[in-house]
XYZ file of C-alpha atoms in Angstrom:
364
model
C 107.826 69.809 51.819
C 104.382 70.613 50.917
C 101.934 67.724 50.968
C 100.132 67.030 47.675
C 96.779 67.514 48.882
C 94.757 69.989 51.243
C 91.694 68.909 53.148
C 89.085 71.698 52.750
C 85.533 72.208 53.580
C 83.682 72.955 50.578
C 80.102 74.379 50.101
C 78.094 72.317 47.447
C 74.757 74.128 47.982
C 72.885 76.155 50.518
C 73.254 74.766 54.270
C 75.817 72.084 52.833
C 79.345 71.760 53.537
C 81.597 68.739 52.598
C 85.028 67.690 53.367
C 87.180 67.044 50.308
C 90.989 66.471 49.767
C 92.047 69.120 46.987
C 95.347 69.192 45.036
C 97.882 72.018 46.161
C 98.641 73.835 42.929
C 102.206 74.439 41.734
C 102.967 78.159 42.331
C 104.491 80.558 39.678
C 107.096 83.213 40.371
C 104.590 85.751 41.562
C 102.426 83.587 43.824
C 102.528 81.432 47.341
C 100.987 78.811 49.377
C 99.451 79.786 52.756
C 99.295 77.066 55.430
C 96.214 78.105 57.367
C 96.828 78.501 61.000
C 93.281 80.114 61.820
C 90.206 81.607 59.804
C 87.907 83.745 61.662
C 84.238 83.190 61.430
C 81.781 86.258 60.771
C 78.456 87.075 59.979
C 78.919 87.055 56.260
C 79.960 83.284 56.542
C 76.406 82.539 57.870
C 74.960 84.500 55.004
C 77.015 82.584 52.458
C 76.227 79.270 54.234
C 72.524 80.160 53.878
C 72.780 80.900 50.386
C 71.715 84.515 50.853
C 74.784 85.906 49.037
C 74.165 83.567 46.171
C 77.741 82.838 45.884
C 79.079 80.288 43.040
C 79.485 76.773 44.078
C 81.199 74.590 44.753
C 83.370 77.106 46.560
C 85.755 76.836 49.669
C 84.281 79.626 52.211
C 86.649 81.466 54.447
C 87.750 84.999 54.047
C 89.755 85.913 57.190
C 92.860 83.823 56.924
C 95.913 83.937 59.125
C 98.927 81.626 58.264
C 102.408 80.812 57.614
C 104.095 80.968 54.034
C 104.979 77.581 53.307
C 106.045 77.964 49.410
C 106.621 81.428 47.466
C 108.015 82.373 44.195
C 110.829 84.905 44.139
C 108.949 87.755 42.471
C 106.226 87.527 45.205
C 109.004 87.582 47.828
C 110.458 90.657 46.725
C 107.038 92.407 46.156
C 105.510 91.447 49.692
C 108.655 91.431 51.624
C 108.115 88.109 53.101
C 109.424 84.535 52.896
C 108.949 80.876 53.916
C 108.202 80.752 57.451
C 106.704 84.094 57.922
C 103.427 84.725 59.707
C 101.073 86.837 57.349
C 97.506 88.159 57.676
C 95.670 87.998 54.286
C 93.338 91.001 53.081
C 90.008 89.620 51.873
C 89.686 91.445 48.615
C 91.542 90.858 45.377
C 91.404 93.882 43.387
C 93.058 94.742 39.931
C 95.143 97.768 41.311
C 95.179 99.421 38.111
C 91.678 100.986 37.474
C 90.829 104.475 38.304
C 89.026 103.434 41.465
C 92.123 101.396 42.726
C 94.446 104.238 41.820
C 92.310 106.597 43.294
C 92.613 105.054 46.629
C 89.356 103.029 46.847
C 90.811 99.418 45.869
C 88.196 97.924 47.950
C 85.538 99.083 45.611
C 87.166 97.853 42.385
C 84.569 96.830 39.722
C 86.945 93.785 38.946
C 87.352 92.934 42.560
C 87.124 89.349 43.876
C 86.830 87.763 47.485
C 88.711 84.851 48.184
C 85.951 82.968 49.608
C 83.718 83.551 46.701
C 85.870 82.446 44.123
C 84.644 78.790 42.694
C 86.598 75.776 42.639
C 86.118 75.824 38.847
C 88.670 78.960 38.614
C 91.997 77.659 38.638
C 93.808 76.743 40.588
C 90.808 76.140 42.948
C 92.439 76.465 46.441
C 90.986 79.756 47.109
C 88.986 80.005 50.551
C 90.577 79.534 54.037
C 88.119 76.716 55.070
C 91.190 74.815 54.343
C 94.387 73.341 55.524
C 96.363 75.313 52.833
C 95.511 78.063 50.566
C 96.634 79.718 47.155
C 97.777 83.341 47.453
C 97.259 85.215 43.982
C 99.629 87.884 42.755
C 97.364 90.739 43.518
C 96.982 89.652 47.129
C 97.559 92.365 49.921
C 99.200 90.611 52.931
C 100.592 92.025 56.200
C 103.276 90.274 58.387
C 102.389 89.398 61.908
C 104.126 88.460 65.182
C 104.586 84.804 65.373
C 104.449 84.653 69.300
C 100.819 85.546 69.139
C 98.199 83.148 69.842
C 96.657 82.272 66.354
C 93.089 82.691 67.635
C 94.107 86.366 69.013
C 96.181 87.167 65.782
C 93.436 86.217 63.593
C 91.252 88.972 65.118
C 92.965 91.448 62.658
C 89.881 91.415 60.402
C 87.275 92.418 62.729
C 89.447 94.957 64.539
C 90.403 96.183 61.159
C 86.662 96.898 60.504
C 86.396 98.576 63.915
C 89.271 100.929 62.956
C 88.033 101.800 59.618
C 84.163 101.859 60.406
C 84.292 103.680 63.800
C 87.564 105.884 63.401
C 88.514 106.393 59.631
C 85.118 106.748 58.007
C 83.481 109.195 60.387
C 86.920 111.084 61.230
C 86.336 110.378 65.008
C 88.324 113.050 67.147
C 89.739 112.914 70.392
C 86.753 113.733 72.949
C 84.132 112.603 70.574
C 81.101 110.670 71.968
C 80.706 107.453 69.812
C 77.435 105.429 69.877
C 77.580 101.789 68.703
C 74.604 99.915 67.689
C 75.173 96.327 68.299
C 77.678 94.562 70.646
C 78.845 91.664 68.171
C 82.457 91.166 67.287
C 82.173 94.196 64.958
C 80.580 96.449 67.516
C 83.235 95.510 70.165
C 85.966 96.106 67.770
C 84.533 99.396 67.269
C 84.767 99.930 71.019
C 88.330 99.166 70.942
C 89.015 101.174 68.014
C 87.068 104.301 69.369
C 88.954 104.255 72.719
C 92.328 103.793 70.845
C 91.119 107.078 68.962
C 90.698 109.035 72.203
C 86.838 109.092 72.280
C 85.502 110.899 75.160
C 82.371 108.799 75.748
C 81.544 105.342 74.034
C 78.015 103.993 74.400
C 76.985 100.558 73.365
C 73.372 99.176 72.810
C 72.219 95.595 72.652
C 69.423 93.183 73.258
C 68.600 91.640 76.800
C 70.072 88.497 75.251
C 73.324 90.341 74.732
C 74.051 90.852 78.459
C 77.447 89.056 78.308
C 78.554 90.866 75.297
C 77.414 94.470 76.709
C 79.633 93.398 80.164
C 82.591 92.671 77.582
C 81.921 96.114 75.726
C 82.419 97.679 79.254
C 85.550 95.663 79.986
C 86.876 96.699 76.591
C 86.465 100.390 77.027
C 82.858 101.228 76.830
C 81.540 103.706 79.119
C 77.831 103.102 78.982
C 75.590 100.140 77.684
C 71.961 100.116 76.886
C 69.509 97.253 76.853
C 67.097 98.439 73.803
C 64.280 96.019 75.073
C 64.155 97.747 78.605
C 65.253 101.119 78.037
C 64.251 103.834 75.413
C 67.372 104.224 73.436
C 66.805 107.879 72.169
C 66.166 109.205 75.652
C 68.976 107.467 77.439
C 71.428 108.895 74.689
C 69.915 112.245 75.256
C 70.646 111.927 78.978
C 74.071 110.678 78.704
C 74.949 113.519 76.256
C 73.080 116.420 78.076
C 70.845 116.543 75.156
C 73.358 117.067 72.649
C 73.498 113.603 70.898
C 76.334 111.367 69.794
C 79.021 112.784 67.583
C 79.649 109.667 65.724
C 77.114 106.591 65.436
C 78.380 103.162 64.154
C 75.427 100.919 63.065
C 76.547 97.171 63.114
C 73.472 95.356 63.909
C 72.412 92.410 61.832
C 69.189 92.515 59.945
C 67.394 94.877 62.320
C 66.226 98.201 60.761
C 65.030 99.992 63.793
C 68.549 101.162 64.895
C 68.991 102.870 61.603
C 65.682 105.025 62.274
C 66.843 105.607 65.815
C 70.327 106.801 64.668
C 68.891 109.708 63.036
C 67.381 110.864 66.545
C 70.473 110.007 68.640
C 73.095 111.775 66.525
C 74.064 115.362 67.047
C 73.480 118.345 64.735
C 76.187 118.100 62.214
C 77.084 114.605 63.386
C 78.034 111.354 61.452
C 76.165 108.146 61.107
C 78.048 105.005 59.696
C 75.953 102.051 58.320
C 77.843 98.670 58.291
C 75.277 96.221 59.327
C 73.529 94.572 56.484
C 69.803 94.245 56.651
C 69.024 91.585 53.885
C 67.881 94.625 51.591
C 64.970 95.290 53.941
C 63.484 98.728 53.825
C 63.828 101.018 56.636
C 60.432 102.031 57.988
C 59.641 105.567 59.279
C 62.758 107.005 57.829
C 62.383 110.583 58.182
C 64.624 112.140 55.658
C 63.926 115.722 56.863
C 65.895 114.947 59.988
C 68.992 114.456 57.861
C 68.483 118.017 56.304
C 67.425 119.740 59.349
C 70.563 118.335 61.298
C 72.855 118.196 58.486
C 73.546 114.758 59.422
C 76.281 112.871 57.181
C 75.365 109.212 56.434
C 78.246 106.921 55.216
C 78.141 103.177 54.116
C 81.035 100.943 55.105
C 81.843 97.742 53.334
C 85.176 95.784 54.127
C 88.385 96.932 55.477
C 91.508 98.666 54.002
C 95.104 98.327 54.423
C 95.262 101.332 56.789
C 92.643 99.717 59.127
C 94.469 96.261 58.941
C 97.641 98.046 59.982
C 96.050 99.624 62.720
C 94.582 96.436 64.054
C 97.650 94.521 63.762
C 99.866 97.041 65.732
C 97.205 97.251 68.530
C 97.018 93.484 68.751
C 100.857 93.013 68.770
C 101.081 95.709 71.585
C 98.772 93.506 73.762
C 97.016 96.640 75.250
C 93.737 95.235 75.287
C 92.178 92.136 76.826
C 91.166 91.012 73.565
C 90.848 87.339 74.737
C 87.516 88.267 76.168
C 86.014 88.537 72.841
C 87.489 85.052 71.586
C 84.903 82.414 72.757
C 85.503 79.219 70.537
C 88.120 77.421 68.633
C 86.615 74.985 66.149
C 88.366 72.079 64.073
C 88.125 72.559 60.436
C 85.760 69.653 59.986
C 83.292 71.505 62.578
C 82.780 74.571 60.289
C 79.240 74.067 59.973
C 78.968 74.065 63.834
C 80.916 77.236 64.024
C 78.683 79.101 61.776
C 75.442 77.871 63.418
C 77.053 78.656 66.951
C 77.664 82.288 65.588
C 74.218 82.479 64.554
C 72.752 81.423 67.764
C 71.494 78.050 66.430
C 73.099 75.887 68.965
C 71.229 75.815 72.198
C 73.480 76.777 75.288
C 76.330 78.208 73.229
C 76.931 81.683 72.187
C 79.781 83.013 70.072
C 81.398 86.425 69.860
C 84.511 85.888 68.197
C 85.599 82.174 66.917
C 87.622 80.478 64.449
C 88.566 77.387 62.870
C 91.906 75.854 63.496
C 92.978 73.282 60.944
C 94.949 70.191 61.711
C 98.277 70.111 59.923
């Protein structure tokens, strides 16, 4: 039987999380209750924690939930093809699925979309985000079944790996033999390495700071061919040398807040190549951005926000095949009550501790 309450970490103000016992709602015929096994931590969790995203409060953060169906209505069970006891990965976005944008295949850009971790407690039934023991699943949720035999901390990588497949393969239409240059060796950058390797990229190059030496070594272990320390090497010169002067076919920019890689991408991409911008910069302008390079080289520049079902499915299939040493990426498990520590560790604010992929593991 379900307990009556769920312990959740609630954000009540910027940089303030507090533990609360919240009622677990009754479900209707078209909804469900998920017991959270793990919730992934990513860069946007830090931005939400800091108040940069200006999300409503009080709110339960957490938008990368993996868990077990604990209660489900008959209609929801038929629609989703799952039942009590099934492990599922939950997509972040709740879209209307009936507007022109959704019907046109771009449901992640729905004007009426919501994100689980940004829905306030004041919106019924309140138990939305995944920094919690239990979570409400709305009727318009999209979910995917997953192998229950996988360790939760690896299975929950479906979200960053899904981003890798969408950003590094689907959006730029990466082809077999392509040279892929990835700016940034964080979890999304490393996920892009795995996705590009799985897609048959001919050469994968990853850049990072001197402080990223461990992550750059992970990139090599996960399938990258070359790494570049941007503080001790000239990125443009090195890429030209590695590509015989041609440049990269595909560039994926996933650095946080740094604008220089956006400018460098224009010099590093080949004639007619594609640049995917997925790293947010806090709305800072990019200096020395030479638009004539886009014209003269016929560069395609595409933005990337979020993951869609095709990326999630590819990621889940790859995780379940156990082909890559994904455990290298996972560095920390945190208890639910340690959510603030998890966020600060990811943001490099805890001396002596560095996180690549981490997750919260709620006690049940």
